[in-house]
Short mmCIF file of C-alpha atoms in Angstrom, two decimals:
data_model
loop_
_atom_site.label_atom_id
_atom_site.label_comp_id
_atom_site.label_asym_id
_atom_site.label_seq_id
_atom_site.Cartn_x
_atom_site.Cartn_y
_atom_site.Cartn_z
CA MET A 313 0.00 0.00 0.00
CA LEU A 314 1.27 3.45 -0.90
CA GLY A 315 2.50 5.26 2.20
CA LYS A 316 1.01 8.62 3.12
CA HIS A 317 4.36 10.31 2.55
CA ARG A 318 4.26 9.17 -1.09
CA LEU A 319 0.55 9.76 -1.71
CA VAL A 320 0.74 13.57 -1.85
CA PRO A 321 3.60 13.84 -4.41
CA GLY A 322 2.03 10.95 -6.30
CA LEU A 323 -1.23 12.85 -6.64
CA ALA A 324 0.63 16.02 -7.67
CA ILE A 325 2.49 14.07 -10.36
CA LEU A 326 -0.83 12.63 -11.55
CA VAL A 327 -2.26 16.16 -11.75
CA VAL A 328 0.58 17.50 -13.94
CA THR A 329 0.37 14.38 -16.13
CA ILE A 330 -3.37 14.82 -16.69
CA MET A 331 -2.80 18.55 -17.25
CA SER A 332 -0.21 17.82 -19.96
CA LEU A 333 -2.62 15.48 -21.74
CA LEU A 334 -5.59 17.85 -21.50
CA CYS A 335 -3.48 20.72 -22.86
CA ARG A 336 -2.01 18.68 -25.71
CA ASP A 337 -3.43 21.01 -28.38
CA ILE A 338 -2.12 24.24 -26.84
CA PRO A 339 0.62 25.58 -29.13
CA PHE A 340 4.00 27.05 -28.32
CA PHE A 341 3.44 30.61 -27.19
CA TRP A 342 5.42 33.72 -26.38
CA ASP A 343 9.12 32.96 -25.86
CA SER A 344 8.51 29.21 -26.14
CA SER A 345 7.80 29.78 -29.85
CA PHE A 346 11.22 31.47 -30.14
CA PHE A 347 12.93 28.37 -28.73
CA CYS A 348 10.68 26.12 -30.81
CA ALA A 349 12.21 27.79 -33.86
CA GLY A 350 15.64 26.66 -32.64
CA ALA A 351 14.32 23.14 -32.09
CA GLN A 352 12.95 23.11 -35.64
CA GLU A 353 16.36 24.13 -36.92
CA LEU A 354 18.16 21.31 -35.08
CA TYR A 355 15.49 18.80 -36.10
CA ASN A 356 15.56 19.78 -39.78
CA GLN A 357 19.35 19.78 -40.07
CA GLY A 358 19.73 16.45 -38.30
CA PHE A 359 21.73 17.87 -35.36
CA SER A 360 24.67 18.64 -37.65
CA ASN A 361 25.50 21.83 -35.73
CA LEU A 362 24.56 22.96 -32.22
CA ILE A 363 25.24 26.60 -33.13
CA LEU A 364 21.87 28.00 -34.15
CA ASN A 365 20.98 30.69 -36.65
CA ILE A 366 21.78 34.13 -35.25
CA ASN A 367 18.06 35.00 -35.03
CA THR A 368 17.41 32.07 -32.67
CA ASP A 369 20.81 31.90 -30.96
CA THR A 370 20.86 33.19 -27.36
CA GLY A 371 24.57 32.55 -26.93
CA GLY A 372 23.93 29.79 -24.42
CA PHE A 373 23.88 26.05 -24.94
CA PRO A 374 20.61 25.19 -26.76
CA MET A 375 19.38 22.65 -24.21
CA TYR A 376 15.64 23.21 -24.66
CA PRO A 377 15.77 23.16 -28.48
CA LEU A 378 18.04 20.12 -28.37
CA TRP A 379 15.78 18.24 -25.95
CA MET A 380 12.65 19.05 -27.96
CA ALA A 381 14.29 18.08 -31.27
CA ILE A 382 15.48 14.76 -29.80
CA CYS A 383 11.95 13.97 -28.57
CA TRP A 384 10.52 14.80 -32.00
CA THR A 385 13.08 12.53 -33.65
CA ILE A 386 12.16 9.64 -31.37
CA ALA A 387 8.37 10.01 -31.18
CA GLY A 388 7.39 12.29 -34.06
CA LYS A 389 6.96 16.04 -34.29
CA SER A 390 3.60 17.03 -32.82
CA LEU A 391 2.15 19.17 -30.07
CA LEU A 392 1.28 16.07 -28.03
CA VAL A 393 4.87 14.86 -28.14
CA SER A 394 6.05 18.38 -27.26
CA HIS A 395 3.84 18.51 -24.17
CA LEU A 396 4.92 15.02 -23.12
CA ALA A 397 8.55 16.06 -23.64
CA MET A 398 8.14 18.63 -20.88
CA LEU A 399 6.34 16.23 -18.55
CA PRO A 400 9.55 14.68 -17.09
CA TRP A 401 10.76 18.15 -16.11
CA LEU A 402 7.42 18.94 -14.50
CA ILE A 403 7.59 15.69 -12.56
CA ILE A 404 11.12 16.52 -11.38
CA VAL A 405 9.97 19.97 -10.22
CA VAL A 406 6.98 18.56 -8.33
CA TYR A 407 8.99 15.79 -6.71
CA GLN A 408 11.88 18.06 -5.73
CA VAL A 409 9.43 20.61 -4.29
CA ASN A 410 8.15 17.82 -2.05
CA VAL A 411 11.69 16.83 -1.06
CA PHE A 412 12.49 20.44 -0.15
CA ALA A 413 9.17 20.93 1.69
CA LYS A 414 9.70 17.88 3.92
CA ARG A 415 12.81 19.53 5.38
CA TRP A 416 10.93 22.53 6.79
CA ILE A 417 7.20 21.88 6.88
CA SER A 418 5.29 19.76 9.37
CA PRO A 419 3.84 16.56 7.80
CA ASP A 420 0.25 17.81 8.07
CA MET A 421 1.19 20.82 5.92
CA LEU A 422 2.84 18.93 3.03
CA LYS A 423 -0.40 18.56 1.06
CA TRP A 424 -0.86 22.32 1.16
CA ALA A 425 2.68 22.89 -0.12
CA LEU A 426 2.17 21.12 -3.42
CA LEU A 427 -1.36 22.48 -3.75
CA LEU A 428 -0.20 26.10 -3.48
CA VAL A 429 2.64 25.51 -5.93
CA LEU A 430 0.23 23.99 -8.46
CA LEU A 431 -2.27 26.82 -7.88
CA ASP A 432 0.26 29.56 -8.59
CA PRO A 433 -0.93 31.19 -11.85
CA THR A 434 2.55 31.59 -13.31
CA PHE A 435 3.76 28.07 -12.60
CA ALA A 436 0.49 26.58 -13.86
CA THR A 437 0.56 28.65 -17.05
CA GLN A 438 4.22 28.02 -17.76
CA SER A 439 3.50 24.31 -17.34
CA VAL A 440 0.75 24.23 -19.98
CA LEU A 441 2.80 26.43 -22.35
CA MET A 442 5.81 24.06 -22.41
CA ALA A 443 8.04 26.82 -21.03
CA TYR A 444 11.77 26.24 -21.29
CA ASP A 445 12.34 27.79 -17.82
CA LEU A 446 10.93 24.59 -16.33
CA ILE A 447 14.17 22.82 -17.25
CA LEU A 448 16.24 25.43 -15.43
CA CYS A 449 13.97 25.18 -12.38
CA ALA A 450 14.27 21.40 -12.35
CA PHE A 451 18.08 21.58 -12.24
CA PHE A 452 17.94 24.39 -9.66
CA LEU A 453 15.76 22.38 -7.29
CA LEU A 454 17.94 19.30 -7.75
CA ALA A 455 21.03 21.40 -6.98
CA LEU A 456 19.39 23.03 -3.95
CA ASN A 457 18.34 19.71 -2.44
CA ALA A 458 21.78 18.24 -3.18
CA LEU A 459 23.34 21.20 -1.34
CA LEU A 460 21.12 20.71 1.71
CA SER A 461 21.81 16.97 1.68
CA GLY A 462 25.57 17.37 1.30
CA LYS A 463 25.65 15.41 -1.98
CA LYS A 464 28.69 17.01 -3.59
CA TRP A 465 28.85 15.21 -6.93
CA LEU A 466 25.15 15.54 -7.57
CA PHE A 467 25.45 19.24 -6.77
CA ILE A 468 28.36 19.63 -9.21
CA ILE A 469 26.41 17.93 -12.00
CA MET A 470 23.23 19.93 -11.38
CA THR A 471 24.96 23.32 -11.20
CA THR A 472 26.71 22.49 -14.47
CA MET A 473 23.37 21.63 -16.07
CA MET A 474 21.92 24.88 -14.72
CA LEU A 475 24.54 26.88 -16.57
CA LEU A 476 23.98 24.91 -19.76
CA SER A 477 20.17 25.02 -19.65
CA SER A 478 19.78 28.80 -19.88
CA VAL A 479 21.78 32.01 -20.01
CA ARG A 480 19.89 32.99 -16.84
CA GLY A 481 21.46 29.95 -15.23
CA ILE A 482 24.43 32.25 -14.58
CA LEU A 483 22.28 34.49 -12.38
CA LEU A 484 20.68 31.55 -10.65
CA LEU A 485 24.08 30.03 -9.95
CA ALA A 486 25.06 33.29 -8.22
CA ALA A 487 21.93 32.96 -6.08
CA VAL A 488 22.82 29.34 -5.29
CA ALA A 489 26.31 30.43 -4.17
CA ILE A 490 24.76 32.94 -1.76
CA ILE A 491 22.34 30.29 -0.49
CA HIS A 492 25.37 28.00 -0.04
CA PHE A 493 26.93 30.68 2.17
CA LEU A 494 23.67 30.96 4.17
CA VAL A 495 23.63 27.19 4.70
CA VAL A 496 27.11 27.35 6.18
CA LYS A 497 26.66 30.50 8.28
CA ILE A 498 23.05 30.27 9.46
CA LEU A 499 22.28 26.57 9.45
CA GLN A 500 25.85 25.92 10.56
CA ARG A 501 26.22 23.02 8.20
CA ASN A 502 29.34 22.31 6.21
CA PRO A 503 28.23 20.81 2.92
CA PHE A 504 31.19 19.43 1.06
CA LYS A 505 33.40 20.51 4.02
CA GLY A 506 36.60 22.58 3.85
CA LYS A 507 36.94 24.25 0.46
CA GLY A 508 33.27 23.88 -0.31
CA PHE A 509 33.10 26.65 -2.88
CA PHE A 510 35.54 24.85 -5.17
CA VAL A 511 32.56 22.74 -6.27
CA TYR A 512 31.57 25.56 -8.62
CA ILE A 513 34.75 25.32 -10.67
CA PRO A 514 33.69 22.35 -12.87
CA ALA A 515 30.44 24.09 -13.86
CA VAL A 516 32.25 27.33 -14.71
CA ILE A 517 34.94 25.52 -16.71
CA ILE A 518 32.42 23.56 -18.80
CA TRP A 519 30.35 26.71 -19.36
CA LEU A 520 33.48 28.63 -20.47
CA MET A 521 34.40 25.81 -22.85
CA TRP A 522 31.00 26.15 -24.52
CA MET A 523 31.28 29.93 -24.65
CA CYS A 524 34.75 29.78 -26.21
CA TRP A 525 33.52 27.29 -28.80
CA HIS A 526 30.51 29.50 -29.51
CA TYR A 527 32.75 32.55 -29.92
CA TYR A 528 35.05 30.59 -32.25
CA GLN A 529 32.06 29.67 -34.41
CA THR A 530 30.17 32.97 -34.37
CA GLY A 531 32.57 35.75 -33.38
CA TRP A 532 30.39 37.01 -30.55
CA PHE A 533 30.11 36.25 -26.84
CA MET A 534 26.91 36.38 -24.75
CA VAL A 535 25.40 39.47 -26.41
CA SER A 536 23.87 38.76 -29.80
CA PRO A 537 24.59 41.37 -32.53
CA VAL A 538 20.90 41.37 -33.50
CA ARG A 539 19.81 42.29 -29.97
CA GLU A 540 22.65 44.36 -28.55
CA ALA A 541 21.10 47.65 -29.64
CA ASN A 542 17.75 47.02 -27.95
CA HIS A 543 16.98 44.23 -25.48
CA GLU A 544 20.57 43.72 -24.39
CA SER A 545 21.54 47.39 -24.25
CA LEU A 546 22.16 49.13 -20.93
CA ASN A 547 19.54 51.21 -19.13
CA GLN A 548 20.04 54.69 -17.78
CA PRO A 549 20.31 54.84 -13.93
CA ILE A 550 16.69 55.90 -13.42
CA MET A 551 15.53 53.10 -15.73
CA MET A 552 17.65 50.62 -13.78
CA LEU A 553 15.70 51.53 -10.64
CA ARG A 554 12.40 51.21 -12.47
CA GLN A 555 13.45 47.87 -13.95
CA GLY A 556 14.38 46.58 -10.48
CA LEU A 557 10.98 47.60 -9.11
CA TYR A 558 9.32 46.07 -12.16
CA ILE A 559 11.01 42.72 -11.43
CA CYS A 560 9.74 42.86 -7.84
CA TRP A 561 6.25 43.57 -9.14
CA LYS A 562 6.42 40.48 -11.36
CA ALA A 563 7.56 38.40 -8.40
CA PHE A 564 4.64 39.61 -6.23
CA ASP A 565 2.07 39.63 -9.04
CA PHE A 566 -1.04 37.48 -9.54
CA GLY A 567 -1.72 36.91 -5.86
CA ARG A 568 1.78 36.25 -4.57
CA ILE A 569 1.76 39.58 -2.76
CA CYS A 570 -0.62 37.94 -0.25
CA SER A 571 1.88 35.26 0.79
CA VAL A 572 4.70 37.85 0.81
CA VAL A 573 2.72 40.08 3.20
CA PHE A 574 1.96 37.13 5.48
CA ILE A 575 5.65 36.10 5.52
CA VAL A 576 6.76 39.60 6.46
CA ILE A 577 4.10 39.86 9.21
CA MET A 578 5.07 36.48 10.65
CA ALA A 579 8.80 37.28 10.44
CA ILE A 580 8.19 40.48 12.42
CA PHE A 581 5.98 38.63 14.89
CA PHE A 582 8.50 35.88 15.49
CA GLY A 583 11.31 38.43 15.60
CA ILE A 584 9.57 40.38 18.35
CA LYS A 585 9.03 37.15 20.29
CA LYS A 586 12.67 36.23 19.60
CA SER A 587 11.52 32.88 18.30
CA LEU A 588 12.64 33.25 14.67
CA ASN A 589 14.83 30.15 14.69
CA ARG A 590 17.76 29.59 12.39
CA GLU A 591 15.68 27.51 9.94
CA LEU A 592 13.16 30.31 9.44
CA LYS A 593 15.95 32.88 9.18
CA PHE A 594 17.59 30.79 6.49
CA LEU A 595 14.35 30.40 4.51
CA PHE A 596 13.55 34.10 4.76
CA LEU A 597 17.02 35.08 3.49
CA MET A 598 16.96 32.36 0.84
CA ILE A 599 13.72 33.60 -0.74
CA LEU A 600 15.02 37.17 -0.47
CA THR A 601 18.15 36.11 -2.34
CA LEU A 602 16.09 34.57 -5.13
CA LEU A 603 14.39 37.94 -5.57
CA ILE A 604 17.29 40.35 -5.07
CA VAL A 605 19.81 38.59 -7.31
CA PRO A 606 17.67 38.77 -10.49
CA ALA A 607 16.45 42.26 -9.58
CA VAL A 608 20.00 43.59 -9.23
CA THR A 609 21.58 41.70 -12.14
CA MET A 610 18.80 42.23 -14.70
CA ALA A 611 17.94 45.82 -13.79
CA PRO A 612 20.80 47.28 -15.87
CA LEU A 613 19.52 45.63 -19.08
CA ALA A 614 16.75 46.99 -21.30
CA ASN A 615 15.35 43.49 -21.90
CA PRO A 616 11.68 43.39 -20.82
CA VAL A 617 11.44 41.15 -17.76
CA GLY A 618 8.75 38.49 -17.61
CA HIS A 619 7.29 36.68 -14.63
CA ARG A 620 9.12 33.50 -15.62
CA TYR A 621 12.47 35.21 -14.98
CA VAL A 622 11.79 34.72 -11.26
CA LEU A 623 10.17 31.30 -11.57
CA SER A 624 12.48 29.78 -8.95
CA PHE A 625 11.34 32.44 -6.47
CA ILE A 626 7.72 31.80 -7.45
CA ILE A 627 7.96 28.03 -6.91
CA LEU A 628 9.63 28.25 -3.50
CA LEU A 629 7.56 31.16 -2.13
CA PRO A 630 4.59 28.97 -1.03
CA LEU A 631 7.00 26.64 0.78
CA VAL A 632 8.57 29.49 2.71
CA PHE A 633 5.11 30.81 3.54
CA LEU A 634 4.03 27.40 4.86
CA SER A 635 7.26 27.02 6.85
CA PHE A 636 6.34 30.15 8.77
CA VAL A 637 2.72 29.00 9.09
CA SER A 638 3.93 25.66 10.51
CA ALA A 639 5.58 27.56 13.37
CA LEU A 640 2.24 29.01 14.48
CA GLN A 641 0.36 27.34 17.31
CA ASN A 642 -3.26 28.20 16.47
CA LYS A 643 -4.60 25.68 13.95
CA LYS A 644 -7.57 27.86 12.92
CA ILE A 645 -5.26 30.75 12.05
CA LYS A 646 -3.06 28.37 10.06
CA ILE A 647 -5.96 27.09 7.96
CA ALA A 648 -7.43 30.58 7.51
CA MET A 649 -4.13 31.96 6.17
CA ILE A 650 -3.67 29.04 3.79
CA VAL A 651 -7.23 29.30 2.45
CA VAL A 652 -6.85 33.06 1.92
CA VAL A 653 -3.58 32.60 0.00
CA ALA A 654 -5.05 29.77 -2.10
CA CYS A 655 -8.10 31.89 -3.02
CA VAL A 656 -5.95 34.89 -3.90
CA TYR A 657 -3.69 32.67 -6.05
CA ILE A 658 -6.74 31.40 -7.95
CA SER A 659 -7.98 34.98 -8.43
CA GLY A 660 -4.57 35.88 -9.87
CA ASN A 661 -5.53 34.15 -13.12
CA PHE A 662 -8.05 36.93 -13.74
CA TRP A 663 -6.04 40.01 -12.74
CA MET A 664 -5.96 42.65 -15.46
CA TYR A 665 -3.99 45.88 -15.63
CA PRO A 666 -4.26 48.81 -18.04
CA GLU A 667 -2.77 47.65 -21.34
CA ARG A 668 0.22 49.98 -21.22
CA TYR A 669 1.64 47.94 -18.30
CA GLY A 670 1.31 44.49 -19.88
CA ASN A 671 -0.60 41.62 -18.39
CA GLY A 672 1.79 38.69 -18.33
CA TRP A 673 -0.16 36.65 -20.85
CA ASP A 674 2.34 33.80 -20.56
CA ALA A 675 2.04 33.86 -16.76
CA SER A 676 -1.66 33.50 -15.93
CA LEU A 677 -4.36 31.17 -17.22
CA LYS A 678 -6.49 34.01 -18.59
CA VAL A 679 -4.52 33.45 -21.81
CA ILE A 680 -6.17 30.07 -22.52
CA PRO A 681 -9.15 31.48 -24.53
CA TRP A 682 -6.70 33.10 -26.96
CA PHE A 683 -5.71 29.81 -28.59
CA SER A 684 -9.19 28.87 -29.78
CA LEU A 685 -9.99 32.50 -30.56
CA GLU A 686 -6.87 32.82 -32.72
CA LYS A 687 -8.03 29.87 -34.84
CA GLN A 688 -11.36 31.60 -35.42
CA ILE A 689 -9.66 34.91 -36.24
CA SER A 690 -7.30 33.24 -38.71
CA SER A 691 -10.22 31.56 -40.46
CA ASP A 692 -12.28 34.77 -40.54
CA VAL A 693 -9.40 36.88 -41.91
CA LYS A 694 -8.60 34.35 -44.62
CA SER A 695 -12.27 34.27 -45.64
CA MET A 696 -12.06 38.05 -46.19
CA ASN A 697 -9.30 37.44 -48.77
CA ILE A 698 -7.01 39.99 -47.15
CA PRO A 699 -3.35 39.21 -47.90
CA ALA A 700 -1.12 38.76 -44.86
CA THR A 701 1.18 41.55 -46.08
CA ALA A 702 -1.71 44.02 -45.74
CA ILE A 703 -2.22 43.31 -42.02
CA GLY A 704 0.31 44.58 -39.51
CA SER A 705 0.45 43.41 -35.92
CA GLU A 706 2.79 42.99 -32.98
CA TRP A 707 4.40 40.10 -31.15
CA PRO A 708 3.27 37.37 -30.58
CA VAL A 709 0.41 37.43 -33.12
CA PHE A 710 2.54 37.32 -36.27
CA THR A 711 4.59 34.30 -35.14
CA ASN A 712 5.19 31.68 -37.82
CA PRO A 713 2.66 28.82 -37.34
CA ALA A 714 5.54 26.37 -37.85
CA HIS A 715 6.91 27.62 -34.52
CA THR A 716 3.58 27.57 -32.66
CA THR A 717 1.27 24.81 -33.91
CA LEU A 718 4.05 22.96 -35.79
CA SER A 719 1.81 23.16 -38.87
CA ASP A 720 2.46 24.08 -42.50
CA ASP A 721 -0.03 26.96 -42.34
CA VAL A 722 1.11 30.39 -43.39
CA ALA A 723 0.84 33.43 -41.12
CA TRP A 724 -2.29 35.50 -41.75
CA CYS A 725 -0.62 38.79 -40.68
CA ASN A 726 2.90 40.18 -40.57
CA ASP A 727 5.23 42.03 -38.23
CA LEU A 728 4.51 45.75 -38.01
CA ASP A 729 8.19 46.04 -37.07
CA GLY A 730 8.13 49.70 -36.06
CA ARG A 731 6.56 50.92 -39.30
CA ASP A 732 4.17 53.85 -39.29
CA ILE A 733 0.67 52.40 -38.96
CA GLN A 734 -0.54 54.87 -41.61
CA THR A 735 1.38 52.88 -44.24
CA MET A 736 -0.69 49.75 -43.48
CA PRO A 737 -4.14 49.01 -44.94
CA TYR A 738 -5.06 47.00 -41.85
CA ILE A 739 -3.88 46.74 -38.24
CA PHE A 740 -4.75 43.78 -36.06
CA GLN A 741 -4.75 44.73 -32.38
CA THR A 742 -5.43 42.57 -29.35
CA ASN A 743 -4.76 42.90 -25.66
CA ILE A 744 -2.54 39.82 -26.03
CA CYS A 745 0.01 42.21 -27.57
CA ASN A 746 1.89 44.39 -25.11
CA SER A 747 3.76 46.39 -27.75
CA PHE A 748 1.14 48.85 -29.00
CA SER A 749 1.85 52.26 -27.49
CA PRO A 750 -0.96 54.27 -25.84
CA SER A 751 -0.77 56.83 -28.65
CA THR A 752 -1.13 54.11 -31.30
CA LEU A 753 -4.10 52.59 -29.50
CA LEU A 754 -5.73 56.02 -29.26
CA ALA A 755 -5.19 56.68 -32.98
CA LEU A 756 -6.66 53.31 -33.95
CA ARG A 757 -9.73 53.75 -31.76
CA GLU A 758 -10.46 57.35 -32.76
CA HIS A 759 -9.57 57.45 -36.46
CA TRP A 760 -9.61 53.92 -37.89
CA THR A 761 -12.61 51.84 -38.99
CA ILE A 762 -13.41 48.59 -37.21
CA LYS A 763 -13.54 45.83 -39.83
CA LYS A 764 -14.30 43.06 -37.37
CA GLN A 765 -13.86 42.36 -33.67
CA TRP A 766 -13.70 39.26 -31.49
CA HIS A 767 -13.97 38.54 -27.78
CA LYS A 768 -13.55 35.48 -25.60
CA GLY A 769 -12.98 35.41 -21.86
CA GLN A 770 -10.76 38.35 -21.01
CA VAL A 771 -9.20 38.39 -24.49
CA TYR A 772 -10.38 40.79 -27.17
CA ALA A 773 -9.15 41.41 -30.71
CA VAL A 774 -9.96 44.02 -33.35
CA LEU A 775 -9.13 44.22 -37.05
CA TYR A 776 -8.89 47.91 -37.95
CA GLN A 777 -9.06 49.23 -41.52
CA ASN A 778 -7.14 52.33 -42.54
CA PRO A 779 -9.74 54.88 -43.73
CA THR A 780 -7.15 56.64 -45.92
CA ILE A 781 -6.28 53.50 -47.95
CA ARG A 782 -8.84 51.87 -50.19
#
């Protein structure tokens, strides 16, 4: 008979498995479509070169494209296979969350730990969108648990894989090093003993070997020539501050602010009572590290920051919250706080901001209606016999269907790409796009003719016709 300690993670694994099967028709979306393009390249060329085309090359090792292309080669290229390809990483995340939770949370709270993680809007949405950050999070959690268990060689392997799985693995490795220091100083453990920080050398060496090989093949290092003038350019000081605050907003968004507030209140309460033990101090500083490191290191760059950039923080936040809750004595207060956080997390899937601020469409489940609506829109536009070149739109609407649905369909609109909207016969605008400026939206709504409009759930879309072009 399955023991109680295995039942909870077993049910969580069953949930993510069923979720992957139910969402088998959801296409690649947002940045996942960008990495899907790299996977298509590797798949089509038969893995002859791991250096991707400059338009899909991030400078890092192409682990996600390589993994996806391998799965397609083995089982066939389809959306179902793509979703199932991400299932092992989801299972690793869920299982490692449970391993981590058991270290700090009382047994009666473990079921709530996995429930809150699965209820988080960003984690849930990234899971159904086949997000490549799930691979990085899987290696991070494996490395973190290896660190806490004192498993040196497993830690070395996992930190190496972190660096190879994503360029942001560099930032996460810095956070892991700080957490390593906290383990030694606060928990007073000595993982790997003596010269413990030498365990990072193998990961750095292997990463440098890849970077040198990449530079030898391409002539550039880390910063792509096609992005260095925009997304990878440096911000002005005031914009750095705004970017840092923006990252914090993403971390607290979609209901997570509730658990953050509760953690701070409980930390103050325990601090006043002088009962904030070393375990809670460690967890508080650990989650703070996972927020501060990306905020400080990504603030200087102009690259728009998404919720998934702090996915490791997002996944561990409910566990830290429950660790503090476990230290409370009153059971009714415990349950009340958990229920409140769970309800707020669920509500986070419906949070909407004014369009100029973006709405994290790849980070909350309110995006789901878009995928069926987009099929209807594509069919309607094609029935109007409007050529794709006549319709301008913004990311991610114009994405090549080969990189979203894996189909041979042709795009029904094209990239506006900074052109003056007055040069276009038609503009397709939807709140899924975050790139239309307030002035452009105002001009479309006041001076352009509505050809057709669509609405489903919280998603709307409008095809505008230029009244000056007939």
